[in-house]
Amino acid sequence: MGDARASNAQPHHAPAASARVRGGPMGNTRFVAGLLVAAAATFGAARLVDNAYVFFAGYVVLQYIVLATAWNILGGYTGYVNFGTAAFFALGAYTTVALHKLVPLPLPVMMLAGGVISGAIGLGTGYLTLRLRGTFFSIATLAMAVVVQTLITNWSFVGGSRGAYIVRPEATPLFGLDYVQYLFLLMLGLSVIAVGVARAIEHSRLGYGFAAIRDDELAAEANGVPTLRLKLIATALSGGFMGMAGAPLPYYVTYLDPASGFSLSYAVNTIAMPLIGGTGSWLGPILGAVLLGTLQQVATVTISSALSLLLVGVLLVGFVVAAPRGIIGWFSR
Amino acid sequence: MSALLEVRGLGKRFGGFVALNDIVLEVADGERLGLIGPNGSGKSTLVNCLCGTLRNESGQVRFAGKSLNGLSAHERSRLGLARSFQLPRPFGTMTLAENLRIPILYAVHARDGVRVADVPLRCADLLAMVGLADKADRLPRDLTQIEMRKLELARAMASEPRLLIADEAMAGLSHQEVDDILALLLQLNAQGITIIMIEHIMRAVLAFSQRLVVLVAGRKIADGAPQDVVRQPNVVEAYLGS
């Protein structure tokens, strides 16, 4: 983060620096407006192609934009590597499964519920594990994912190990859109929110605090940064967005079992994408998710689905060797 | 002069090893105190206990009339207690100006009703004070050792402390560089900041301190006027052997 900011601060030091306190070189409102235009263009382009599969595949790419952005709030900004993405994601999905059986709510409300549940679990795990540093924290998140998966597997109300079938609602809730298009639109909206939040954090007091924690936690604390509180905010936000990304999943796949909901590939992809794009800024996770997500979708259709996992490995190794600071790293010093 | 910092019966142990034993210390407002002692005598442990990085098992620390017991390091820095680290610990991905922004945003702005009106200007002033104004947009990795020490002091000063603990801010520096840092610390003290200097370089300690405290093996063995303290037989013995 610092590197990217440092480079754009140089030519016009004082104005840029003072503007950043108030929300970055470009105001947050203007940025979100820009994002909305980009999102509308994406949706319009997908409509123009007029192929149902574009929405089906696009949904996955958008879902990864949200997951990668959410992961990066904790992993990129504060430097805590979370291996438990799948747990937060699946918790969101299973919240939808449970709600679907209890009270049929509109999907956006279910996404909010999934976000609250996963955010709360993020807060709890954070409280229990954030006293651990580095690798130890990562291992704890991995263990947490296993525990949550075991609990869900043994909870028959949401299908247990057999899985749960979800019947999509008959009526499409929005302008007679096809249901997959509706899911695509929801995920598009969520990615706009996630990216907007991530960027707002980056240029705020909170973002400076996160970066201080990432750079040197002891020095951060000595300089007034309430490190534990900030890390809890990061885990809750990160977990919450992952849960919201997972909430529409049952309606997307219409059949959800623990093995697919908690698949390790979510965790692996979600770490690989920000690393490939660059962890310092909001743009990195988007670049990584679009690049890797699209390649995986294309490879799944044209060659085989097994190849998509190989792609992650090859790209990750390639980037670690050739561009350790991701695609963003090519453009900043 | 009233006591700004009061330490009563402070004790800290690591397992069976007693690092600090019944330390009693008072530092007056505006005072320049030198703290010396051989390696491993507990100087840095004392700093860590005062600043909240470590928790002391026994004893009381009061700062500006408030008990610090149970307060975390960030809460203490907000009360006006700042430290520089023995080995500089800059925020590596941030520019020098951004390094100073952290204590301004998190220590100064956390105080009731306090706002730095122009944060970039304040950062520039602080960097100018330590002679790093032209490197405001550089990263810490571009700095030399003495510049790193100066950044460390500037960052401690950015929190607008009442008490600054300079933990070996001069170790490893050249003769001229030691004088630079010394002049800087004296200038800060003249602005009303109480300073505890922890140092091995006796020339600097004697030039700086109004009072000298000696720690040996976790105990305070001397406390008084610098010229008297360095002649005390037990102090000479601790440094040179009997």
XYZ file of C-alpha atoms in Angstrom:
575
model
C 0.000 0.000 0.000
C 2.707 2.364 1.039
C 4.609 1.825 -2.166
C 1.678 2.657 -4.363
C 0.826 5.744 -2.345
C 4.423 6.809 -2.157
C 4.800 6.856 -5.893
C 1.695 8.893 -6.595
C 2.556 11.334 -3.823
C 5.913 12.332 -5.259
C 5.193 14.726 -8.099
C 2.847 16.957 -6.107
C 3.638 16.228 -2.549
C 1.684 18.603 -0.356
C -1.706 18.684 -2.123
C -1.760 14.923 -2.615
C -0.839 14.308 0.997
C -3.536 16.592 2.360
C -6.138 15.246 -0.037
C -5.419 11.724 1.100
C -6.572 12.476 4.634
C -9.959 13.435 3.317
C -10.437 10.295 1.273
C -7.754 9.909 -1.287
C -6.600 11.591 -4.453
C -10.080 10.940 -5.830
C -13.028 11.372 -3.490
C -14.825 8.237 -2.346
C -18.124 9.383 -3.855
C -16.578 9.913 -7.257
C -14.789 6.590 -7.002
C -17.993 4.704 -6.178
C -19.743 6.511 -9.034
C -16.946 5.329 -11.331
C -17.311 1.789 -10.002
C -21.061 1.867 -10.644
C -20.481 2.971 -14.226
C -17.977 0.133 -14.672
C -20.460 -2.298 -13.137
C -23.279 -1.097 -15.394
C -21.004 -1.453 -18.400
C -20.099 -4.994 -17.304
C -23.749 -5.938 -16.986
C -24.626 -4.279 -20.284
C -21.813 -6.075 -22.074
C -22.897 -9.401 -20.595
C -26.452 -8.736 -21.823
C -25.172 -7.907 -25.288
C -23.326 -11.209 -25.588
C -26.701 -12.821 -24.971
C -25.356 -16.123 -23.776
C -26.597 -17.561 -20.483
C -23.197 -19.066 -19.794
C -21.577 -15.624 -19.658
C -23.667 -14.834 -16.597
C -23.049 -18.252 -15.107
C -19.258 -17.904 -15.436
C -19.242 -14.182 -14.722
C -20.941 -14.819 -11.408
C -17.972 -16.924 -10.289
C -15.464 -14.252 -11.325
C -17.439 -11.582 -9.442
C -17.687 -13.843 -6.415
C -13.900 -14.107 -6.448
C -13.550 -10.330 -6.711
C -15.507 -10.076 -3.459
C -13.597 -12.934 -1.795
C -10.178 -11.641 -2.878
C -11.033 -8.087 -1.806
C -12.313 -9.339 1.544
C -9.220 -11.489 2.068
C -7.000 -8.555 1.217
C -8.540 -6.342 3.927
C -7.038 -8.689 6.489
C -4.181 -10.282 4.537
C -2.965 -7.377 2.450
C -3.672 -4.415 4.687
C -2.838 -5.835 8.139
C -0.589 -8.688 6.978
C -2.475 -11.563 8.611
C -2.768 -14.481 6.186
C -6.130 -16.206 6.482
C -6.366 -19.800 5.236
C -9.962 -20.132 6.410
C -11.759 -18.349 3.552
C -13.787 -21.458 2.782
C -15.265 -21.488 6.293
C -16.480 -17.868 6.169
C -17.745 -18.366 2.629
C -19.570 -21.605 3.440
C -21.036 -20.150 6.633
C -22.676 -17.495 4.483
C -23.986 -20.184 2.154
C -25.291 -22.323 5.012
C -26.959 -19.321 6.613
C -28.962 -19.080 3.392
C -29.758 -22.804 3.513
C -31.009 -22.506 7.094
C -33.014 -19.354 6.385
C -34.434 -20.903 3.213
C -35.915 -23.687 5.358
C -37.061 -21.402 8.177
C -38.309 -18.163 6.624
C -38.193 -17.425 2.921
C -36.610 -13.986 2.796
C -35.485 -11.978 -0.227
C -31.954 -12.961 -1.227
C -30.357 -9.560 -0.455
C -31.608 -9.893 3.133
C -30.146 -13.403 3.317
C -26.827 -12.047 2.064
C -26.899 -9.501 4.853
C -27.657 -12.274 7.354
C -24.806 -14.388 5.996
C -22.528 -11.385 6.313
C -23.542 -10.820 9.928
C -23.003 -14.488 10.862
C -19.620 -14.738 9.138
C -18.606 -11.331 10.451
C -19.432 -12.440 13.991
C -17.482 -15.659 13.507
C -14.624 -13.560 12.131
C -14.741 -11.394 15.227
C -14.753 -14.451 17.489
C -11.942 -16.248 15.683
C -10.022 -13.001 15.619
C -10.384 -12.600 19.343
C -9.185 -16.133 19.972
C -6.373 -16.257 17.424
C -5.027 -12.755 16.844
C -2.612 -13.053 19.707
C -0.823 -15.468 17.386
C 1.505 -14.008 14.808
C 2.447 -14.988 11.286
C 2.268 -18.659 10.397
C 0.640 -19.542 13.710
C -2.343 -17.338 12.945
C -2.652 -18.926 9.506
C -2.630 -22.433 10.956
C -5.283 -21.414 13.480
C -7.575 -20.174 10.685
C -7.065 -23.438 8.811
C -7.995 -25.362 11.967
C -11.043 -23.130 12.431
C -12.203 -24.043 8.916
C -11.955 -27.744 9.741
C -13.926 -27.285 12.974
C -16.708 -25.334 11.252
C -16.905 -27.880 8.437
C -17.205 -30.714 10.979
C -20.009 -28.903 12.770
C -21.946 -28.265 9.549
C -21.386 -31.836 8.328
C -23.049 -33.075 11.511
C -25.962 -30.655 11.465
C -28.766 -32.509 9.723
C -31.100 -29.489 9.582
C -28.958 -27.990 6.814
C -28.523 -31.333 5.099
C -25.561 -32.722 7.020
C -23.115 -34.693 4.937
C -25.827 -35.561 2.370
C -26.109 -31.940 1.361
C -29.145 -29.753 0.797
C -31.249 -29.169 -2.316
C -32.460 -25.644 -2.813
C -35.312 -24.888 -5.177
C -34.988 -21.471 -6.766
C -38.043 -19.210 -6.383
C -40.455 -19.362 -9.347
C -40.821 -15.644 -9.802
C -37.733 -13.631 -10.677
C -37.683 -10.680 -8.307
C -36.315 -8.054 -10.686
C -37.729 -6.849 -14.042
C -38.363 -10.408 -15.176
C -34.620 -11.134 -15.289
C -33.463 -14.676 -15.651
C -32.525 -15.996 -12.170
C -28.831 -16.425 -12.960
C -28.786 -12.883 -14.314
C -30.347 -11.765 -11.039
C -27.613 -13.563 -9.068
C -25.011 -11.999 -11.348
C -26.458 -8.567 -10.678
C -26.465 -9.122 -6.906
C -22.848 -10.257 -6.937
C -21.959 -7.290 -9.115
C -23.534 -4.971 -6.559
C -21.720 -6.716 -3.723
C -18.383 -6.398 -5.478
C -18.972 -2.669 -5.944
C -19.648 -2.356 -2.201
C -16.658 -4.512 -1.212
C -14.229 -2.663 -3.479
C -15.650 0.701 -2.380
C -15.176 -0.213 1.291
C -11.677 -1.567 0.702
C -10.576 1.574 -1.081
C -12.165 3.860 1.491
C -10.256 2.004 4.218
C -7.003 2.266 2.304
C -7.022 6.057 2.374
C -8.428 6.478 5.876
C -7.091 6.615 9.408
C -8.086 2.958 9.678
C -5.959 2.138 6.635
C -2.920 3.839 8.122
C -3.467 1.879 11.325
C -3.751 -1.402 9.371
C -0.543 -0.619 7.473
C 1.263 0.191 10.720
C 0.222 -3.198 12.108
C 1.446 -4.928 8.954
C 4.793 -3.142 9.035
C 5.587 -3.454 12.741
C 2.969 -4.350 15.289
C 5.071 -3.479 18.336
C 5.961 -0.052 16.974
C 2.317 0.490 15.978
C 1.168 -0.170 19.524
C 3.890 2.126 20.923
C 2.624 4.888 18.623
C -0.929 4.750 19.876
C -2.472 2.236 17.464
C -4.959 -0.020 19.301
C -3.703 -3.076 17.447
C -6.102 -5.697 18.831
C -9.170 -3.560 18.143
C -8.043 -2.779 14.601
C -7.280 -6.414 13.858
C -10.751 -7.367 15.100
C -12.295 -4.772 12.773
C -10.291 -6.306 9.929
C -11.307 -9.907 10.694
C -14.959 -8.958 11.137
C -15.082 -6.970 7.880
C -13.138 -9.580 5.972
C -15.231 -12.461 7.318
C -18.459 -10.516 6.764
C -17.785 -9.897 3.081
C -16.773 -13.528 2.586
C -20.062 -14.597 4.155
C -22.021 -12.248 1.911
C -20.203 -13.661 -1.112
C -21.207 -17.158 -0.044
C -24.850 -16.412 0.723
C -26.220 -16.667 -2.859
C -24.250 -19.876 -3.528
C -27.070 -22.326 -2.664
C -29.340 -20.623 -5.228
C -26.544 -20.635 -7.758
C -25.641 -24.322 -7.467
C -29.115 -25.452 -6.191
C -27.384 -28.307 -4.373
C -24.890 -27.661 -1.579
C -22.905 -30.172 0.428
C -20.105 -29.485 2.923
C -17.380 -30.881 0.663
C -18.123 -28.358 -2.084
C -19.021 -25.426 0.172
C -15.858 -25.806 2.234
C -13.676 -26.717 -0.736
C -10.045 -25.834 -0.164
C -9.940 -24.322 -3.638
C -11.810 -21.272 -2.292
C -9.059 -20.669 0.242
C -6.290 -21.285 -2.293
C -7.816 -19.122 -5.035
C -8.603 -16.339 -2.609
C -5.001 -16.167 -1.449
C -3.577 -16.544 -4.957
C -5.644 -13.755 -6.513
C -4.447 -10.825 -4.357
C -0.894 -12.167 -4.529
C -1.049 -12.235 -8.327
C -2.690 -8.821 -8.579
C -0.804 -7.149 -5.742
C -1.813 -6.957 -2.088
C -1.069 -3.285 -1.466
C -4.164 -1.727 -2.971
C -7.819 -2.356 -3.833
C -6.975 -2.861 -7.511
C -4.734 -5.892 -6.941
C -7.430 -8.347 -5.841
C -9.658 -7.257 -8.760
C -6.895 -7.792 -11.309
C -6.004 -11.156 -9.785
C -9.614 -12.304 -9.562
C -10.457 -11.262 -13.130
C -7.278 -12.789 -14.550
C -7.241 -16.049 -12.620
C -11.024 -16.384 -12.379
C -11.520 -15.911 -16.117
C -8.659 -18.240 -17.029
C -10.126 -20.905 -14.754
C -13.575 -20.557 -16.272
C -12.200 -20.748 -19.810
C -9.976 -23.709 -18.937
C -12.879 -25.519 -17.280
C -14.991 -25.263 -20.429
C -12.343 -25.746 -23.076
C -9.971 -28.244 -21.481
C -10.891 -29.689 -18.098
C -11.911 -28.538 -14.629
C -8.866 -30.199 -13.111
C -6.689 -27.863 -15.135
C -8.086 -24.833 -13.332
C -6.335 -25.916 -10.140
C -3.084 -26.449 -12.011
C -3.445 -22.925 -13.381
C -3.456 -21.473 -9.862
C -0.242 -23.262 -9.028
C 1.553 -22.341 -12.224
C 0.495 -18.687 -12.085
C 1.382 -18.413 -8.409
C 4.860 -19.870 -8.928
C 5.328 -17.676 -11.977
C 4.369 -14.520 -10.123
C 6.420 -15.316 -7.038
C 9.466 -15.660 -9.300
C 8.805 -12.865 -11.817
C 6.676 -10.345 -9.927
C 6.729 -10.851 -6.162
C 4.657 -7.708 -5.680
C 2.008 -8.718 -8.161
C 0.777 -6.996 -11.310
C 0.493 -3.703 -9.388
C 4.171 -4.034 -8.546
C 5.099 -3.633 -12.217
C 3.629 -0.163 -12.296
C 4.884 1.265 -9.017
C 8.496 1.586 -8.017
C 9.039 20.175 40.948
C 6.281 17.581 41.014
C 6.931 14.003 39.968
C 5.745 13.215 36.443
C 6.650 9.564 36.690
C 6.526 7.560 39.893
C 7.649 3.961 40.063
C 7.071 2.027 43.290
C 8.393 -1.432 44.020
C 8.357 -2.514 40.383
C 9.268 -6.158 39.791
C 9.470 -8.294 36.671
C 10.593 -11.878 36.276
C 11.003 -14.152 33.261
C 10.377 -17.623 34.671
C 12.906 -18.023 37.460
C 15.030 -15.083 36.308
C 14.419 -11.859 38.197
C 14.882 -9.099 35.623
C 13.765 -6.218 37.809
C 13.620 -6.225 41.580
C 11.804 -3.616 43.652
C 12.640 -0.621 41.473
C 11.779 2.752 42.981
C 12.114 5.775 40.748
C 10.758 9.290 40.514
C 11.184 11.562 37.537
C 10.270 15.211 37.901
C 8.448 17.188 35.250
C 10.983 18.692 32.859
C 13.891 16.633 34.186
C 16.711 15.022 32.166
C 17.437 11.642 33.662
C 20.224 9.317 32.600
C 19.730 5.593 33.093
C 22.818 3.416 32.820
C 23.812 -0.106 33.654
C 25.817 -2.989 32.189
C 24.288 -5.162 29.464
C 21.518 -7.331 30.854
C 20.988 -5.137 33.895
C 17.308 -4.639 33.050
C 17.288 -1.188 31.425
C 15.270 -2.198 28.395
C 13.001 -4.396 30.513
C 12.286 -1.341 32.659
C 11.466 0.703 29.542
C 9.186 -2.084 28.309
C 7.397 -2.217 31.673
C 6.979 1.566 31.762
C 5.643 1.671 28.196
C 3.329 -1.298 28.539
C 5.100 -3.622 26.110
C 5.712 -5.957 29.042
C 3.512 -6.347 32.120
C 5.224 -5.982 35.474
C 4.195 -8.565 38.073
C 4.486 -6.298 41.066
C 4.672 -2.637 41.871
C 2.991 0.552 40.762
C 3.706 2.948 37.937
C 2.034 6.345 38.043
C 2.322 8.866 35.243
C 1.013 12.422 35.513
C -1.044 11.392 38.529
C -2.659 8.363 36.808
C -1.939 4.732 37.558
C -0.649 2.943 34.467
C -1.281 -0.540 35.816
C -3.248 -2.633 33.342
C -3.049 -0.046 30.560
C -1.826 -1.271 27.185
C 1.033 0.362 25.311
C -1.219 2.376 23.010
C -3.189 3.783 25.946
C 0.050 4.867 27.604
C 1.241 6.583 24.444
C -2.038 8.471 24.357
C -1.397 9.686 27.910
C 1.846 11.259 26.705
C 4.471 8.583 27.193
C 6.654 8.033 24.131
C 9.661 5.866 23.433
C 12.185 5.340 20.736
C 13.305 1.800 20.098
C 16.869 0.643 20.634
C 16.891 -0.914 17.171
C 14.905 1.445 14.937
C 11.522 -0.006 14.010
C 10.183 2.199 11.219
C 7.021 1.343 9.262
C 8.824 -0.044 6.252
C 6.247 0.418 3.478
C 5.423 3.995 4.467
C 7.254 7.156 3.526
C 8.931 9.119 6.299
C 6.042 11.594 6.375
C 3.552 8.740 6.641
C 5.582 7.188 9.456
C 4.990 10.342 11.498
C 1.330 10.389 10.573
C 0.621 7.236 12.609
C 1.269 8.758 16.064
C -0.491 11.963 14.997
C -3.610 10.077 13.886
C -3.599 7.543 16.693
C -1.968 9.127 19.743
C -2.567 12.882 19.374
C -6.017 12.704 17.794
C -7.119 10.144 20.376
C -6.817 12.764 23.103
C -10.032 14.571 23.944
C -10.704 17.454 21.628
C -7.164 17.563 20.268
C -6.703 17.910 16.509
C -3.586 18.684 14.543
C -4.917 21.300 12.149
C -2.538 20.616 9.276
C -1.154 17.090 9.478
C 1.177 17.296 6.421
C 2.629 20.564 7.733
C 3.172 19.044 11.169
C 4.952 16.038 9.586
C 7.138 18.387 7.551
C 8.005 20.437 10.648
C 8.951 17.344 12.626
C 11.134 16.072 9.797
C 12.749 19.497 9.519
C 13.468 19.416 13.250
C 15.577 16.275 12.832
C 17.036 17.384 9.500
C 15.165 14.933 7.283
C 12.874 17.420 5.531
C 14.215 16.621 2.069
C 13.515 12.901 2.527
C 9.830 13.190 3.456
C 8.740 11.051 0.495
C 11.470 8.449 0.788
C 11.061 5.037 2.341
C 12.897 4.100 5.564
C 15.044 1.581 3.688
C 16.781 4.507 1.911
C 18.020 5.941 5.221
C 21.414 5.668 6.873
C 21.756 4.440 10.432
C 21.774 7.914 12.005
C 18.860 9.047 9.840
C 16.960 6.009 11.057
C 17.624 7.067 14.667
C 16.445 10.563 13.861
C 13.273 9.216 12.279
C 12.725 7.141 15.406
C 12.999 10.273 17.564
C 10.821 12.338 15.228
C 8.134 9.662 15.343
C 8.274 9.560 19.133
C 7.958 13.352 19.141
C 5.017 13.272 16.737
C 2.861 11.861 19.548
C 3.492 15.130 21.475
C 4.678 13.340 24.593
C 5.264 14.709 28.067
C 7.877 12.052 28.728
C 10.246 10.670 26.114
C 12.259 7.546 26.789
C 15.213 7.391 24.405
C 16.451 3.802 24.492
C 20.065 3.843 23.271
C 19.346 6.347 20.539
C 23.093 6.803 19.976
C 24.465 3.260 20.006
C 26.776 2.632 17.084
C 26.931 6.246 15.939
C 30.085 8.271 15.276
C 31.360 10.997 17.578
C 29.789 13.774 15.509
C 26.515 11.882 15.139
C 26.303 11.384 18.912
C 26.640 15.148 19.308
C 23.845 15.677 16.769
C 21.432 13.455 18.667
C 22.538 14.953 21.977
C 21.810 18.472 20.736
C 18.431 17.287 19.508
C 17.508 15.780 22.880
C 18.620 18.909 24.741
C 16.535 21.014 22.362
C 13.469 18.831 23.063
C 14.032 19.106 26.792
C 14.249 22.887 26.459
C 10.765 22.718 24.935
C 9.560 21.220 28.230
C 9.689 17.510 27.489
C 10.895 15.276 30.272
C 13.498 12.831 28.951
C 14.888 9.568 30.234
C 18.045 8.721 28.311
C 19.302 5.171 28.331
C 22.807 5.064 27.043
C 26.199 3.386 27.199
C 28.164 6.326 25.861
C 29.267 7.956 29.128
C 30.365 11.178 27.465
C 26.814 11.721 26.207
C 25.153 10.571 29.428
C 27.236 12.908 31.564
C 26.721 15.843 29.214
C 22.977 15.259 29.156
C 21.823 14.115 32.578
C 20.822 16.232 35.519
C 20.494 13.040 37.512
C 21.847 9.564 36.982
C 20.322 6.223 37.924
C 22.323 2.992 37.778
C 20.783 -0.454 37.366
C 22.780 -3.580 38.046
C 21.273 -7.064 37.815
C 17.739 -5.720 38.057
C 18.354 -3.533 41.105
C 18.806 0.179 41.390
C 22.200 0.687 43.055
C 22.637 4.416 42.656
C 20.538 7.521 42.102
C 21.919 11.039 42.314
C 24.028 13.765 40.763
C 25.955 12.288 37.799
C 29.447 13.256 38.980
C 28.808 11.729 42.417
C 27.184 8.577 41.085
C 30.051 7.659 38.736
C 32.482 7.843 41.690
C 30.386 5.566 43.925
C 32.462 2.435 44.646
C 29.627 -0.004 43.852
C 29.020 1.676 40.470
C 32.714 1.546 39.583
C 32.759 -2.074 40.663
C 29.745 -2.958 38.514
C 31.397 -1.537 35.424
C 35.053 -2.381 36.013
C 34.957 -5.257 38.494
C 36.421 -5.100 41.984
